[in-house]
JSON list of C-alpha atoms in Angstrom, two decimals:
[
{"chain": "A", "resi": 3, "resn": "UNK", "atom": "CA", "xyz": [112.99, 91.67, 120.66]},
{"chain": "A", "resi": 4, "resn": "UNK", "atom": "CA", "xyz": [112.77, 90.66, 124.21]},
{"chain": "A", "resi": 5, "resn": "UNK", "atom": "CA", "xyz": [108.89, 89.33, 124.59]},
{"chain": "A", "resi": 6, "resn": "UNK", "atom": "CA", "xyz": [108.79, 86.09, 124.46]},
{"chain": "A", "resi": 7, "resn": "UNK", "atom": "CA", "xyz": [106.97, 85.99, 120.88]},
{"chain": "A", "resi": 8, "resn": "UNK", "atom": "CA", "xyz": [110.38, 87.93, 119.57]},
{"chain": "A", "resi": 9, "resn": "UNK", "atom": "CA", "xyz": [112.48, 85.51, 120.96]},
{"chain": "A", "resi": 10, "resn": "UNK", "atom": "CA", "xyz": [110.56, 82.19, 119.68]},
{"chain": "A", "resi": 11, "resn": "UNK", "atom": "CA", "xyz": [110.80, 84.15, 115.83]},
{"chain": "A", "resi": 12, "resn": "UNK", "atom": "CA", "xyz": [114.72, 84.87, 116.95]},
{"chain": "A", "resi": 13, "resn": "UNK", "atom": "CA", "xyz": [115.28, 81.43, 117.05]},
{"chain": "A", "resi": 14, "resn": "UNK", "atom": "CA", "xyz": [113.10, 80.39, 114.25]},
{"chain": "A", "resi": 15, "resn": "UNK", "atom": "CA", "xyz": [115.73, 82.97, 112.00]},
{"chain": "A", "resi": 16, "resn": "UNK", "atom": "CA", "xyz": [118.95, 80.95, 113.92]},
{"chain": "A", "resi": 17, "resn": "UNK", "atom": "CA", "xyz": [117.34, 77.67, 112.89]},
{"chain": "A", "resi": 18, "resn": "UNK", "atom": "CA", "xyz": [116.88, 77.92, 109.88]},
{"chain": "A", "resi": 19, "resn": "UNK", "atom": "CA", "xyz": [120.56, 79.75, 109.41]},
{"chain": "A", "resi": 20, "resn": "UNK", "atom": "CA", "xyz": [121.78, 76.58, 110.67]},
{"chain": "A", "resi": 21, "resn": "UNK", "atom": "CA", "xyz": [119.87, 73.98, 110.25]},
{"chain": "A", "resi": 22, "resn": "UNK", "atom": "CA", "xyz": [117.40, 75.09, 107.23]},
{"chain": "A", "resi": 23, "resn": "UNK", "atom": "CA", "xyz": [114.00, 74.37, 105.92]},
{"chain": "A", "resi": 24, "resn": "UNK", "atom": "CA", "xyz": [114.53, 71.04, 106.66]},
{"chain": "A", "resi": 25, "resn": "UNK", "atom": "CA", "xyz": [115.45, 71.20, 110.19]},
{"chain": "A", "resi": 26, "resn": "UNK", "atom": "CA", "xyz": [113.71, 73.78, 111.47]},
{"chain": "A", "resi": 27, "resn": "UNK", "atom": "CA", "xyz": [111.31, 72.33, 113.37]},
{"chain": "A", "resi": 28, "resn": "UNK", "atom": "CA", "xyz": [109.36, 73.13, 116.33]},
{"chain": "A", "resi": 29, "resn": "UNK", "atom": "CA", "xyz": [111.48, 71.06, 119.01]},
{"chain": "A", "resi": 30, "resn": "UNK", "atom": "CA", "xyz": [114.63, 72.42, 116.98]},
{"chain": "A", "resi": 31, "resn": "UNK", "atom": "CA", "xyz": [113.66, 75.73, 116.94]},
{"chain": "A", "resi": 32, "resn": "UNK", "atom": "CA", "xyz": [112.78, 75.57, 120.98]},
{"chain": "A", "resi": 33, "resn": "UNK", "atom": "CA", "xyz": [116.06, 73.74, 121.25]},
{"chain": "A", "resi": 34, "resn": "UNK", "atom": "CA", "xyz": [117.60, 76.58, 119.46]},
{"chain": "A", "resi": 35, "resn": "UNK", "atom": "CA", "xyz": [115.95, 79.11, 121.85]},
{"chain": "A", "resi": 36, "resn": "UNK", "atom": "CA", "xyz": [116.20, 77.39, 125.28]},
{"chain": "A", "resi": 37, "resn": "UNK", "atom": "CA", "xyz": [111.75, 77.10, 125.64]},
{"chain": "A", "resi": 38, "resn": "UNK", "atom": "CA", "xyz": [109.11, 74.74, 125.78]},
{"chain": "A", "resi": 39, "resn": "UNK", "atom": "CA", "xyz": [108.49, 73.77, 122.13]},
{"chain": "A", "resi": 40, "resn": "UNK", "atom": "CA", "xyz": [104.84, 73.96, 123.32]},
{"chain": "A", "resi": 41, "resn": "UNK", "atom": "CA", "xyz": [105.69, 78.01, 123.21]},
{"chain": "A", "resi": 42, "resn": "UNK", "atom": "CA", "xyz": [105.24, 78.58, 119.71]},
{"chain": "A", "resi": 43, "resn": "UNK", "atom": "CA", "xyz": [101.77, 77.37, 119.10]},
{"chain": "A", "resi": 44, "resn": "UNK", "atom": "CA", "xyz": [100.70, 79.32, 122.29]},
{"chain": "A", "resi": 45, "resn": "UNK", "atom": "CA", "xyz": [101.80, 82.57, 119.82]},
{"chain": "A", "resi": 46, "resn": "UNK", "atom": "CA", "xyz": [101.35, 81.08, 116.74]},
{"chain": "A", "resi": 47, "resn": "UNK", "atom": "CA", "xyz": [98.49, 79.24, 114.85]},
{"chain": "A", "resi": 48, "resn": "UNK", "atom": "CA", "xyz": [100.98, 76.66, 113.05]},
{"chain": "A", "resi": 49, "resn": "UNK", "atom": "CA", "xyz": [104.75, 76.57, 112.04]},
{"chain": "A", "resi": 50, "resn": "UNK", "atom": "CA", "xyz": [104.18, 77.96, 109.47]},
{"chain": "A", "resi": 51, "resn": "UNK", "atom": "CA", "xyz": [102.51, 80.95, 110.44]},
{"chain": "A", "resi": 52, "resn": "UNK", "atom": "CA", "xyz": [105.90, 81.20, 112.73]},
{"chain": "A", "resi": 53, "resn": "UNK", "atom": "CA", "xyz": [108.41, 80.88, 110.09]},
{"chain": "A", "resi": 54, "resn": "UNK", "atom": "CA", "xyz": [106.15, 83.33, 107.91]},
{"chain": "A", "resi": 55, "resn": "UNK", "atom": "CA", "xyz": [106.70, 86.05, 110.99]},
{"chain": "A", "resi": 56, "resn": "UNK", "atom": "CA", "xyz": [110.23, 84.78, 110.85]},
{"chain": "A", "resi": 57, "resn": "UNK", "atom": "CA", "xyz": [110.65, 86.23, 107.25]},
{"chain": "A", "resi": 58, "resn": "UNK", "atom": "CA", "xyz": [108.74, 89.18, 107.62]},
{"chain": "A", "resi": 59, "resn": "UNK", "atom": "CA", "xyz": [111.02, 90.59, 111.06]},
{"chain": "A", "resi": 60, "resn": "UNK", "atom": "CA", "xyz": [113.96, 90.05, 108.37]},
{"chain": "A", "resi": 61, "resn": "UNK", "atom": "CA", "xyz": [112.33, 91.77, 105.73]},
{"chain": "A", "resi": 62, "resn": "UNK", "atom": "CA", "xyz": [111.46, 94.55, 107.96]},
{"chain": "A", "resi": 63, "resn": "UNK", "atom": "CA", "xyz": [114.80, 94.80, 109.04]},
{"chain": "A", "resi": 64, "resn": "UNK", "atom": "CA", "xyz": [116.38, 94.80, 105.53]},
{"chain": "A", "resi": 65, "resn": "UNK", "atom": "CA", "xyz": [113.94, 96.62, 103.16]},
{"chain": "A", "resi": 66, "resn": "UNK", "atom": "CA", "xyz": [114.69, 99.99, 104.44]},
{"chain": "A", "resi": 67, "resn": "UNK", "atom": "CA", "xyz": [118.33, 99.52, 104.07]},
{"chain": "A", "resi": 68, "resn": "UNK", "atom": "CA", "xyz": [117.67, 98.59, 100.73]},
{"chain": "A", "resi": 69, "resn": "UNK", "atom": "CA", "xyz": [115.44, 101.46, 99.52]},
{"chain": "A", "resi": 70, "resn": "UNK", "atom": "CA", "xyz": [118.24, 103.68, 101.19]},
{"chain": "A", "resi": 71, "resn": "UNK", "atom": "CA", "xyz": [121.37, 102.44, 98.97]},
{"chain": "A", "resi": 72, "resn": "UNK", "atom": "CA", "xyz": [119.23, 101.70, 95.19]},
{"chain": "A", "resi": 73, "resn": "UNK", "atom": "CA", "xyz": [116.86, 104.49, 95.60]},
{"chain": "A", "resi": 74, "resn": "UNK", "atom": "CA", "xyz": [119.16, 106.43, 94.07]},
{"chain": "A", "resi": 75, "resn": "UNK", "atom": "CA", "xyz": [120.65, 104.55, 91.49]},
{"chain": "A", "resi": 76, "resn": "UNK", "atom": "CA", "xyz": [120.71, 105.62, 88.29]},
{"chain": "A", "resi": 77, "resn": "UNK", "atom": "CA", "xyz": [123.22, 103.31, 86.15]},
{"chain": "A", "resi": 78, "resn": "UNK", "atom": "CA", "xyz": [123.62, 99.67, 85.65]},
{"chain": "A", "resi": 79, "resn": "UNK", "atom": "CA", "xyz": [127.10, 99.71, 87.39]},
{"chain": "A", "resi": 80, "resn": "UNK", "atom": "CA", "xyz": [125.95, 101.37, 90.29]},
{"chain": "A", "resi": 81, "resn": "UNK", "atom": "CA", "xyz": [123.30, 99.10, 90.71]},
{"chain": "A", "resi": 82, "resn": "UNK", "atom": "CA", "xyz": [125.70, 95.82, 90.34]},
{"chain": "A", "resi": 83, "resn": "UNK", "atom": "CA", "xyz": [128.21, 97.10, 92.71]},
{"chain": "A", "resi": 84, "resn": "UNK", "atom": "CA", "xyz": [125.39, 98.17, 95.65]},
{"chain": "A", "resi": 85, "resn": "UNK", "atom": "CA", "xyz": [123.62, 94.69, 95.09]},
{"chain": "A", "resi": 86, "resn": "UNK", "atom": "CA", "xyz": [127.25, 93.05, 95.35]},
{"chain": "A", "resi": 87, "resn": "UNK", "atom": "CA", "xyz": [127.71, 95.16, 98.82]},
{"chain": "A", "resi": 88, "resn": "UNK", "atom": "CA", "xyz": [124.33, 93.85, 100.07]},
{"chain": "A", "resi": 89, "resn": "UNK", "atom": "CA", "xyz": [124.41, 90.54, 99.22]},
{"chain": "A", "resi": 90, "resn": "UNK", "atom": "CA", "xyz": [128.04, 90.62, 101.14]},
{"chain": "A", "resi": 91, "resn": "UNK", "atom": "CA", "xyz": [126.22, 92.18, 103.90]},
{"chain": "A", "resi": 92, "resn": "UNK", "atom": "CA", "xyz": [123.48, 89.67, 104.13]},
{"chain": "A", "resi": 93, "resn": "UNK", "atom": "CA", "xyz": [125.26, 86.13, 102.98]},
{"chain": "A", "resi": 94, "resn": "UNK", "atom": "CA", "xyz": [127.74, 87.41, 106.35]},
{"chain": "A", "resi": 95, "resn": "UNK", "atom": "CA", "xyz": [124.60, 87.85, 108.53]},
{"chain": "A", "resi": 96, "resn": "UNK", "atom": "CA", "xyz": [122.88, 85.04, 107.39]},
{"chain": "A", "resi": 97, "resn": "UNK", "atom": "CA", "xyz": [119.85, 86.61, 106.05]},
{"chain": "A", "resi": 98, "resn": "UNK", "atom": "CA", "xyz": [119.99, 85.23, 102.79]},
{"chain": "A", "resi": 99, "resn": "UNK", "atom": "CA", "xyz": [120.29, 81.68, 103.50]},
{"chain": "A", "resi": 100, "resn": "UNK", "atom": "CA", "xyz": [116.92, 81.82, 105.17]},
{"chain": "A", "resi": 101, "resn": "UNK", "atom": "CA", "xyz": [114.74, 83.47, 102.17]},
{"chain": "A", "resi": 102, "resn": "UNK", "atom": "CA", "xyz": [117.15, 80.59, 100.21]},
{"chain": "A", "resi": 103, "resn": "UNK", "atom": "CA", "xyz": [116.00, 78.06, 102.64]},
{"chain": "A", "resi": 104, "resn": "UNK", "atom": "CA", "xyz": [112.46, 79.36, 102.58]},
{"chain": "A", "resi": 105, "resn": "UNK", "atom": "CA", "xyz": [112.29, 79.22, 98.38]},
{"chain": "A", "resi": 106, "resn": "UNK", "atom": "CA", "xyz": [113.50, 75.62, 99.01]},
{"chain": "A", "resi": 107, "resn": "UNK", "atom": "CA", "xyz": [110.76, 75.07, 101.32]},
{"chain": "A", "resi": 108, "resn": "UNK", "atom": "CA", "xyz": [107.99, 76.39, 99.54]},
{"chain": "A", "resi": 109, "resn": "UNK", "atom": "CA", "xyz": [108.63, 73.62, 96.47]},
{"chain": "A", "resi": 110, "resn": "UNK", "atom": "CA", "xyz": [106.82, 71.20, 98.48]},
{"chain": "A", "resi": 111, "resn": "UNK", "atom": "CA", "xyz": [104.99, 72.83, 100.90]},
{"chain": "A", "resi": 112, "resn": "UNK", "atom": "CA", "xyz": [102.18, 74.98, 99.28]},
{"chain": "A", "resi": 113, "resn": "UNK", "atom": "CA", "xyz": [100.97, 76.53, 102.22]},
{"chain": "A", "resi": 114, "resn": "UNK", "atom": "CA", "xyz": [104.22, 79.01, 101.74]},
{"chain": "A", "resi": 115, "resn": "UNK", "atom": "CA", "xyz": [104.08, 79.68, 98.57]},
{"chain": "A", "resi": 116, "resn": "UNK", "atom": "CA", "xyz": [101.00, 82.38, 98.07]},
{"chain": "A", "resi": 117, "resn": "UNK", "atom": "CA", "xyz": [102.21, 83.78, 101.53]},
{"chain": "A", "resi": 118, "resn": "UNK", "atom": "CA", "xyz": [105.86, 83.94, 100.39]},
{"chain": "A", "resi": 119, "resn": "UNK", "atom": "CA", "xyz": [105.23, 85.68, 96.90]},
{"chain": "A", "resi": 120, "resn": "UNK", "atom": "CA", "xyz": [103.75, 88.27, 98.98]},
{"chain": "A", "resi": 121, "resn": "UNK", "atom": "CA", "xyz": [106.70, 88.76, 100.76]},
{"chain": "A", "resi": 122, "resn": "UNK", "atom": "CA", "xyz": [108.73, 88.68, 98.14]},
{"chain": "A", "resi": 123, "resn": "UNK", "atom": "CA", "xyz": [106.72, 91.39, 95.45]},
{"chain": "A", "resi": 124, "resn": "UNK", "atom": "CA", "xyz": [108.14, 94.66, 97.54]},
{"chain": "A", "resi": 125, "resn": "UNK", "atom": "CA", "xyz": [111.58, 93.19, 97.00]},
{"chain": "A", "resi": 126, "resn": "UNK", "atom": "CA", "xyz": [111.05, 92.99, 93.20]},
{"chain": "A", "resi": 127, "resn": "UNK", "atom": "CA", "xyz": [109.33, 96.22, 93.36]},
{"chain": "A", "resi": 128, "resn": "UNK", "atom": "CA", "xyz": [112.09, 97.90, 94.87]},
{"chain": "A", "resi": 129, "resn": "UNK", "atom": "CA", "xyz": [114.38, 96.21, 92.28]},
{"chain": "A", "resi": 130, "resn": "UNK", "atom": "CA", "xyz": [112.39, 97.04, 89.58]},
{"chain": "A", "resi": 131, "resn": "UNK", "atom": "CA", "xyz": [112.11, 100.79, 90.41]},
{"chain": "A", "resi": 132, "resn": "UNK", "atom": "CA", "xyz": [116.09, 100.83, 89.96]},
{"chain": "A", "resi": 133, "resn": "UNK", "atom": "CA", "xyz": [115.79, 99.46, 86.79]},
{"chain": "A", "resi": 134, "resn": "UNK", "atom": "CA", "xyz": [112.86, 101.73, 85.42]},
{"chain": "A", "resi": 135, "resn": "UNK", "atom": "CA", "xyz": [115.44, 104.56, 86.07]},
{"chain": "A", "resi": 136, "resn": "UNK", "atom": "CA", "xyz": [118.56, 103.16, 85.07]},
{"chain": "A", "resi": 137, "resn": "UNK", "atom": "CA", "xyz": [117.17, 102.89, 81.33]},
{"chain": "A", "resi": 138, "resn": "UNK", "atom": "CA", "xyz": [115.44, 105.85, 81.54]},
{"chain": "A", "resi": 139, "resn": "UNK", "atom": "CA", "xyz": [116.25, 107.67, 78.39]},
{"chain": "A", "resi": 140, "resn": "UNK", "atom": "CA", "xyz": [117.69, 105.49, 76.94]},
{"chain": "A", "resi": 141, "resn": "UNK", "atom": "CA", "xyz": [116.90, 104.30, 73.50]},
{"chain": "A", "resi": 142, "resn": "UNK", "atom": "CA", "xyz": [115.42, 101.21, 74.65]},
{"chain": "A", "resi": 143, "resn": "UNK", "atom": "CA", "xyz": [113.35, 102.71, 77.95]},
{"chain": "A", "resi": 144, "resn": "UNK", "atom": "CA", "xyz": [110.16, 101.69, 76.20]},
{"chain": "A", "resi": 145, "resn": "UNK", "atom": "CA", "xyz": [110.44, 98.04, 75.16]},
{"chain": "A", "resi": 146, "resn": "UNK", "atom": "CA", "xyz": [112.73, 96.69, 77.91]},
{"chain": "A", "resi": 147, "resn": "UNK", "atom": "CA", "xyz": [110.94, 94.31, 80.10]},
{"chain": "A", "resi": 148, "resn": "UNK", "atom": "CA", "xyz": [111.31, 96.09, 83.44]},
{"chain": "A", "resi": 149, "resn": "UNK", "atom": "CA", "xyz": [109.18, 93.72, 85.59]},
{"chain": "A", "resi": 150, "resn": "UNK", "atom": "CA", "xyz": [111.06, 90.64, 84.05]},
{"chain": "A", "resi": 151, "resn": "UNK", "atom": "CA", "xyz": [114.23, 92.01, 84.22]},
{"chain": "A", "resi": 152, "resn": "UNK", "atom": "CA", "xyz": [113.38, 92.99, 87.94]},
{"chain": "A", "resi": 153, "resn": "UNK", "atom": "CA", "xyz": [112.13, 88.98, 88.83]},
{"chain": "A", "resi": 154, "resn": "UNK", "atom": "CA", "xyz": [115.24, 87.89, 86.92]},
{"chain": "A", "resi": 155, "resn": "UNK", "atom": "CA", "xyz": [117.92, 89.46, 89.51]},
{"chain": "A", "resi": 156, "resn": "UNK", "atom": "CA", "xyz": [115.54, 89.20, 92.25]},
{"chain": "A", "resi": 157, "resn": "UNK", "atom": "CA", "xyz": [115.79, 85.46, 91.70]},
{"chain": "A", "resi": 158, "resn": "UNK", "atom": "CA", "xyz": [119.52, 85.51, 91.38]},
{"chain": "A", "resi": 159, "resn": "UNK", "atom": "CA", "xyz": [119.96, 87.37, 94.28]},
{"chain": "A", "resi": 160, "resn": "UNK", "atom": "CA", "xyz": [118.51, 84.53, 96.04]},
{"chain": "A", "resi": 161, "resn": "UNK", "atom": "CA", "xyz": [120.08, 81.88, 94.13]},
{"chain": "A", "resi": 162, "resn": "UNK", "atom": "CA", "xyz": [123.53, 82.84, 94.20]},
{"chain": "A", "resi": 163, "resn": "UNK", "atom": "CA", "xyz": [123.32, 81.94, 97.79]},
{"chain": "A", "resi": 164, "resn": "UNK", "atom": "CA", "xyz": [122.30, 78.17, 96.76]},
{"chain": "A", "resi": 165, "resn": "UNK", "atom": "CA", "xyz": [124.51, 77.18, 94.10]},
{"chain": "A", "resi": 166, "resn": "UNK", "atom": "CA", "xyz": [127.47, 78.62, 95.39]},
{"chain": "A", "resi": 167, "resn": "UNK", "atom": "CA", "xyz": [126.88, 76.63, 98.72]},
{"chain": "A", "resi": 168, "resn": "UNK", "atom": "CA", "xyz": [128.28, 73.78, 96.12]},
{"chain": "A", "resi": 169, "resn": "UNK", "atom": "CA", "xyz": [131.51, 75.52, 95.47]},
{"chain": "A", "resi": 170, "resn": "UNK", "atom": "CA", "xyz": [134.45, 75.13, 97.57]},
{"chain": "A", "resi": 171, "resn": "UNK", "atom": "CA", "xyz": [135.50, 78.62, 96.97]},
{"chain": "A", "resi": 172, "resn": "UNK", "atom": "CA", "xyz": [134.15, 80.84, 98.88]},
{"chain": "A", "resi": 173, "resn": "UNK", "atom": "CA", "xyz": [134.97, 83.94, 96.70]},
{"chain": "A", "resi": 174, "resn": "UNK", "atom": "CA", "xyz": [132.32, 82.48, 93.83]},
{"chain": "A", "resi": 175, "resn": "UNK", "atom": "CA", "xyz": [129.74, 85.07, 94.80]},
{"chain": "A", "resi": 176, "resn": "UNK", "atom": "CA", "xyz": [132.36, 88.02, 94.12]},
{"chain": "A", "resi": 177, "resn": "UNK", "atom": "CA", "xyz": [133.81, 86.68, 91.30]},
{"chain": "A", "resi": 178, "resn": "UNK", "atom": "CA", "xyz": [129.82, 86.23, 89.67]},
{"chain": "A", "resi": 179, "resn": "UNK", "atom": "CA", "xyz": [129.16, 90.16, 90.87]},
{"chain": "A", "resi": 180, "resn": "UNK", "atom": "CA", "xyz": [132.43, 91.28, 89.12]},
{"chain": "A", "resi": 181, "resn": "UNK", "atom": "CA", "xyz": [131.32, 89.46, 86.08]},
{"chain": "A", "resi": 182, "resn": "UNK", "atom": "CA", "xyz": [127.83, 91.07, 85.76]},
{"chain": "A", "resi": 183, "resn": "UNK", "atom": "CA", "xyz": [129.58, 94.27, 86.96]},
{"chain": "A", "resi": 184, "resn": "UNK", "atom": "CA", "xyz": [131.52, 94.06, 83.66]},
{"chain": "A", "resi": 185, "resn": "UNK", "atom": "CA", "xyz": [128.55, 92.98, 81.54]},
{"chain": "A", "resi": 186, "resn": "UNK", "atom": "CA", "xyz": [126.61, 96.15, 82.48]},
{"chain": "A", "resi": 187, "resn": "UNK", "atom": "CA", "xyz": [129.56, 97.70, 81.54]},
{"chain": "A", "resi": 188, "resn": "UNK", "atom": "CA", "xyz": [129.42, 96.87, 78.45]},
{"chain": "A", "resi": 189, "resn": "UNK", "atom": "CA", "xyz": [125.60, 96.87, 78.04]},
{"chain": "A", "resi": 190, "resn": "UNK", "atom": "CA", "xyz": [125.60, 100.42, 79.32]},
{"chain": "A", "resi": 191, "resn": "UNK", "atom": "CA", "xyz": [128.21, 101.53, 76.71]},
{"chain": "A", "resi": 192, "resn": "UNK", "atom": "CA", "xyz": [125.84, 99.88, 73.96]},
{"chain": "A", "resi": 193, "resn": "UNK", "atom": "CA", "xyz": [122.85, 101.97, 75.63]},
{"chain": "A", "resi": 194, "resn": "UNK", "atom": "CA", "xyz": [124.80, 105.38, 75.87]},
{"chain": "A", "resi": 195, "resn": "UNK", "atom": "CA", "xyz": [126.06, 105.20, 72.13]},
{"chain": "A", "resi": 196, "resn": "UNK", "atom": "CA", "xyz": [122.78, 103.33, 70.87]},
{"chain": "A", "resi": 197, "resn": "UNK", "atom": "CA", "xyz": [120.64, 105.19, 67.86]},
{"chain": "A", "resi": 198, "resn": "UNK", "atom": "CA", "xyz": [116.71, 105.71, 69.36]},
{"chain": "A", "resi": 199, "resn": "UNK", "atom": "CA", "xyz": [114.59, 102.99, 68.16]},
{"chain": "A", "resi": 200, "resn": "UNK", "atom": "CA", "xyz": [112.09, 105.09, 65.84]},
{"chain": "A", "resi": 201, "resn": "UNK", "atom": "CA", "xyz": [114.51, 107.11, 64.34]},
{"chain": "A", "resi": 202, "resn": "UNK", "atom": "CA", "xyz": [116.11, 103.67, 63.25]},
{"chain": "A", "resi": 203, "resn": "UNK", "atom": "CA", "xyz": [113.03, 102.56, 61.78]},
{"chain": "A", "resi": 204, "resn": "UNK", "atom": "CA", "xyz": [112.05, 105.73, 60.26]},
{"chain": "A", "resi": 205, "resn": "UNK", "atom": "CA", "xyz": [115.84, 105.69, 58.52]},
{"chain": "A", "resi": 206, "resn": "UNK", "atom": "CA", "xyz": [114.77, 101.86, 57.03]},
{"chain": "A", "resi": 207, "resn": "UNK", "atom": "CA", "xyz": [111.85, 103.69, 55.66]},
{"chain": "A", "resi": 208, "resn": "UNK", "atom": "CA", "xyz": [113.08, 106.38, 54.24]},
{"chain": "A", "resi": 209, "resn": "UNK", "atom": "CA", "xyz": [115.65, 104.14, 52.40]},
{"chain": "A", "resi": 210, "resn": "UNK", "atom": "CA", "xyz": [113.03, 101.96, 50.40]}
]
């Protein structure tokens, strides 16, 4: 983005890549982009109206590359190995460290937080979507939590990026995909050989 507004949310994204929550600050963030600090609230109301345009440019970038690989997912293992790809993609790029850092900020500034769930409910739509059709007819399509299941990796998506930031080894976040890889694995085996729920229970019954 060349305007000048594009450039002051450029360097709000490098900040907080490299400096996070913490640091990103308006005279860090204009050190970061070579302006006037006095630039951003010329364009922007506060910082955090900035840092809020910050995450929605990434989002924008990201959510249609998203939609493009799980729209058309239709097993667990599918699903694991595309969100192992883009989490690859994105920890490289940097893109996940600042919704990380931005979680982290929100704790104890509650001027984020209503904004940032709002940013955040297409991503667990989208996840959730892949879900619904992954246990599609399935025995267990109609009492599987969907939406909680869809917050639950959303979250871990996201937090992957913070504990591992703890780890010297830098292969912990492929070694944690290849472990839920197997799990759904598994799970989907269970699904795929699993007896529907009602004609379980109407077995029981017919048995006393």
């Amino acid at each position: 983005m060349p305007d000048t507004k594009g450039r002051i949310i450029a360097a709000a994204l490098q900040t907080l890549r490299t400096e996070g929550i913490a640091g990103a600050s308006a005279r860090a963030i204009g050190r970061t982009g070579d302006f006037n600090q006095a630039l951003i609230f010329y364009h922007f109301d506060s910082l955090n109206d900035l840092l809020l345009a910050a995450v929605d440019e990434l989002s924008s970038r990201r959510v249609e590359r998203y939609r493009a690989r799980i729209d058309h997912i239709t097993t667990l293992g599918e699903l694991v190995a595309v969100a192992a790809e883009l989490h690859r993609e994105d920890a490289e790029q940097g893109h996940i460290t600042v919704l990380a850092q931005m979680l982290a900020g929100s704790t104890t500034n509650p001027e984020l937080k209503g904004p940032l769930a709002e940013r955040f409910r297409p991503w667990t739509e989208l996840v959730e979507g892949a879900i619904a059709r992954v246990v599609a007819g399935t025995p267990y399509a109609s009492i599987v939590p969907v939406e909680d299941l869809a917050f639950v990796v959303t979250s871990l998506f996201t937090g992957i990026e913070l504990t591992t930031s703890l780890e010297a080894d830098e292969g912990r976040a492929e070694s944690l995909f290849r472990t839920v890889g197997l799990m759904a694995s598994l799970l989907e085996g269970l699904l795929a050989g699993a007896q529907p729920v009602e004609d379980a229970g109407r077995k029981r019954t017919k048995r006393r």
